[in-house]
PDB file of C-alpha atoms in Angstrom:
ATOM      1  CA  MET A   1      48.840  24.411  77.731  1.00 84.00           C
ATOM      2  CA  SER A   2      52.329  23.370  78.697  1.00 91.00           C
ATOM      3  CA  THR A   3      53.883  20.249  77.200  1.00 90.00           C
ATOM      4  CA  LYS A   4      53.932  18.663  80.648  1.00 95.00           C
ATOM      5  CA  TYR A   5      50.174  19.027  81.160  1.00 93.00           C
ATOM      6  CA  ARG A   6      49.427  18.056  77.567  1.00 93.00           C
ATOM      7  CA  ASP A   7      51.378  14.810  78.037  1.00 94.00           C
ATOM      8  CA  VAL A   8      49.493  14.104  81.272  1.00 95.00           C
ATOM      9  CA  PHE A   9      46.195  14.415  79.393  1.00 93.00           C
ATOM     10  CA  ILE A  10      47.432  12.190  76.560  1.00 95.00           C
ATOM     11  CA  GLU A  11      48.500   9.479  79.005  1.00 96.00           C
ATOM     12  CA  ALA A  12      45.273   9.713  81.010  1.00 95.00           C
ATOM     13  CA  PHE A  13      43.154   9.492  77.848  1.00 95.00           C
ATOM     14  CA  ARG A  14      45.195   6.512  76.641  1.00 96.00           C
ATOM     15  CA  ARG A  15      44.264   4.595  79.790  1.00 97.00           C
ATOM     16  CA  LEU A  16      40.539   5.172  79.438  1.00 95.00           C
ATOM     17  CA  PRO A  17      38.299   2.446  78.012  1.00 95.00           C
ATOM     18  CA  HIS A  18      36.339   5.196  76.230  1.00 95.00           C
ATOM     19  CA  ARG A  19      36.648   7.138  72.997  1.00 95.00           C
ATOM     20  CA  VAL A  20      37.989  10.671  73.574  1.00 95.00           C
ATOM     21  CA  ILE A  21      37.373  13.621  71.251  1.00 94.00           C
ATOM     22  CA  TRP A  22      39.787  16.476  71.929  1.00 93.00           C
ATOM     23  CA  LYS A  23      39.772  19.897  70.313  1.00 91.00           C
ATOM     24  CA  TYR A  24      43.432  20.919  70.243  1.00 91.00           C
ATOM     25  CA  ASP A  25      45.053  23.459  67.924  1.00 91.00           C
ATOM     26  CA  VAL A  26      48.334  21.608  67.450  1.00 90.00           C
ATOM     27  CA  GLU A  27      48.699  18.347  65.532  1.00 87.00           C
ATOM     28  CA  LEU A  28      49.995  15.623  67.851  1.00 88.00           C
ATOM     29  CA  ASN A  29      51.656  12.351  66.960  1.00 85.00           C
ATOM     30  CA  GLY A  30      51.774   9.180  68.997  1.00 85.00           C
ATOM     31  CA  VAL A  31      48.363   9.390  70.639  1.00 93.00           C
ATOM     32  CA  SER A  32      46.425   6.189  71.203  1.00 95.00           C
ATOM     33  CA  ASP A  33      43.706   4.949  68.860  1.00 95.00           C
ATOM     34  CA  ASN A  34      40.917   5.888  71.273  1.00 96.00           C
ATOM     35  CA  VAL A  35      41.786   9.604  71.001  1.00 96.00           C
ATOM     36  CA  LEU A  36      40.630  11.781  68.111  1.00 94.00           C
ATOM     37  CA  ILE A  37      42.335  15.186  67.990  1.00 94.00           C
ATOM     38  CA  GLN A  38      41.031  17.915  65.689  1.00 93.00           C
ATOM     39  CA  LYS A  39      41.615  21.659  65.369  1.00 93.00           C
ATOM     40  CA  TRP A  40      37.871  22.228  65.024  1.00 94.00           C
ATOM     41  CA  LEU A  41      34.902  20.151  66.125  1.00 91.00           C
ATOM     42  CA  PRO A  42      31.124  20.689  65.892  1.00 91.00           C
ATOM     43  CA  GLN A  43      30.814  21.074  69.654  1.00 84.00           C
ATOM     44  CA  GLN A  44      27.029  21.537  69.813  1.00 82.00           C
ATOM     45  CA  ASP A  45      26.435  18.436  67.702  1.00 86.00           C
ATOM     46  CA  ILE A  46      28.814  16.372  69.809  1.00 87.00           C
ATOM     47  CA  LEU A  47      27.346  17.571  73.104  1.00 82.00           C
ATOM     48  CA  GLY A  48      23.856  16.811  71.809  1.00 81.00           C
ATOM     49  CA  ASN A  49      24.766  13.153  71.269  1.00 84.00           C
ATOM     50  CA  ASN A  50      23.431  10.869  74.009  1.00 84.00           C
ATOM     51  CA  LYS A  51      26.692   8.877  74.033  1.00 89.00           C
ATOM     52  CA  VAL A  52      28.633  11.797  75.550  1.00 84.00           C
ATOM     53  CA  LYS A  53      29.476  10.994  79.166  1.00 85.00           C
ATOM     54  CA  LEU A  54      31.872  13.803  80.112  1.00 80.00           C
ATOM     55  CA  PHE A  55      32.725  17.295  78.896  1.00 78.00           C
ATOM     56  CA  ILE A  56      35.953  18.931  80.089  1.00 79.00           C
ATOM     57  CA  THR A  57      36.264  22.648  79.392  1.00 76.00           C
ATOM     58  CA  HIS A  58      38.365  25.624  80.391  1.00 71.00           C
ATOM     59  CA  GLY A  59      35.118  27.287  81.473  1.00 67.00           C
ATOM     60  CA  GLY A  60      34.598  29.763  78.657  1.00 70.00           C
ATOM     61  CA  LEU A  61      31.128  31.289  78.420  1.00 68.00           C
ATOM     62  CA  LEU A  62      30.344  29.870  74.969  1.00 66.00           C
ATOM     63  CA  SER A  63      31.380  26.343  75.996  1.00 66.00           C
ATOM     64  CA  GLN A  64      29.178  26.579  79.070  1.00 67.00           C
ATOM     65  CA  GLN A  65      26.199  27.718  77.014  1.00 67.00           C
ATOM     66  CA  GLU A  66      26.732  25.005  74.401  1.00 69.00           C
ATOM     67  CA  SER A  67      26.948  22.324  77.087  1.00 67.00           C
ATOM     68  CA  ILE A  68      23.691  23.437  78.724  1.00 68.00           C
ATOM     69  CA  MET A  69      21.588  23.594  75.546  1.00 61.00           C
ATOM     70  CA  PRO A  70      21.248  19.792  75.050  1.00 58.00           C
ATOM     71  CA  ILE A  71      20.147  19.455  78.683  1.00 56.00           C
ATOM     72  CA  LEU A  72      17.550  22.191  78.407  1.00 52.00           C
ATOM     73  CA  SER A  73      16.204  20.973  75.084  1.00 55.00           C
ATOM     74  CA  SER A  74      15.760  17.440  76.454  1.00 57.00           C
ATOM     75  CA  LEU A  75      13.450  18.810  79.161  1.00 52.00           C
ATOM     76  CA  PHE A  76      10.952  19.948  76.545  1.00 56.00           C
ATOM     77  CA  GLN A  77      10.864  16.842  74.363  1.00 58.00           C
TER      78      GLN A  77
END
């Protein structure tokens, strides 16, 4: 991701009244307190949490599968 787009995301996340969890491979300084940036995150566990309101992805197959699993499993509970 270019620096320009990265900075747009950082500014947009800063303005949100929500907590943002962002998997990003580079350590960033100066992000707001509502943004948690990590190189690795337990994506399935996070997506399975009922507090998650939005999932933004590049559209990779594994991310799509992991985002669907909590939905499917909730149908059979």
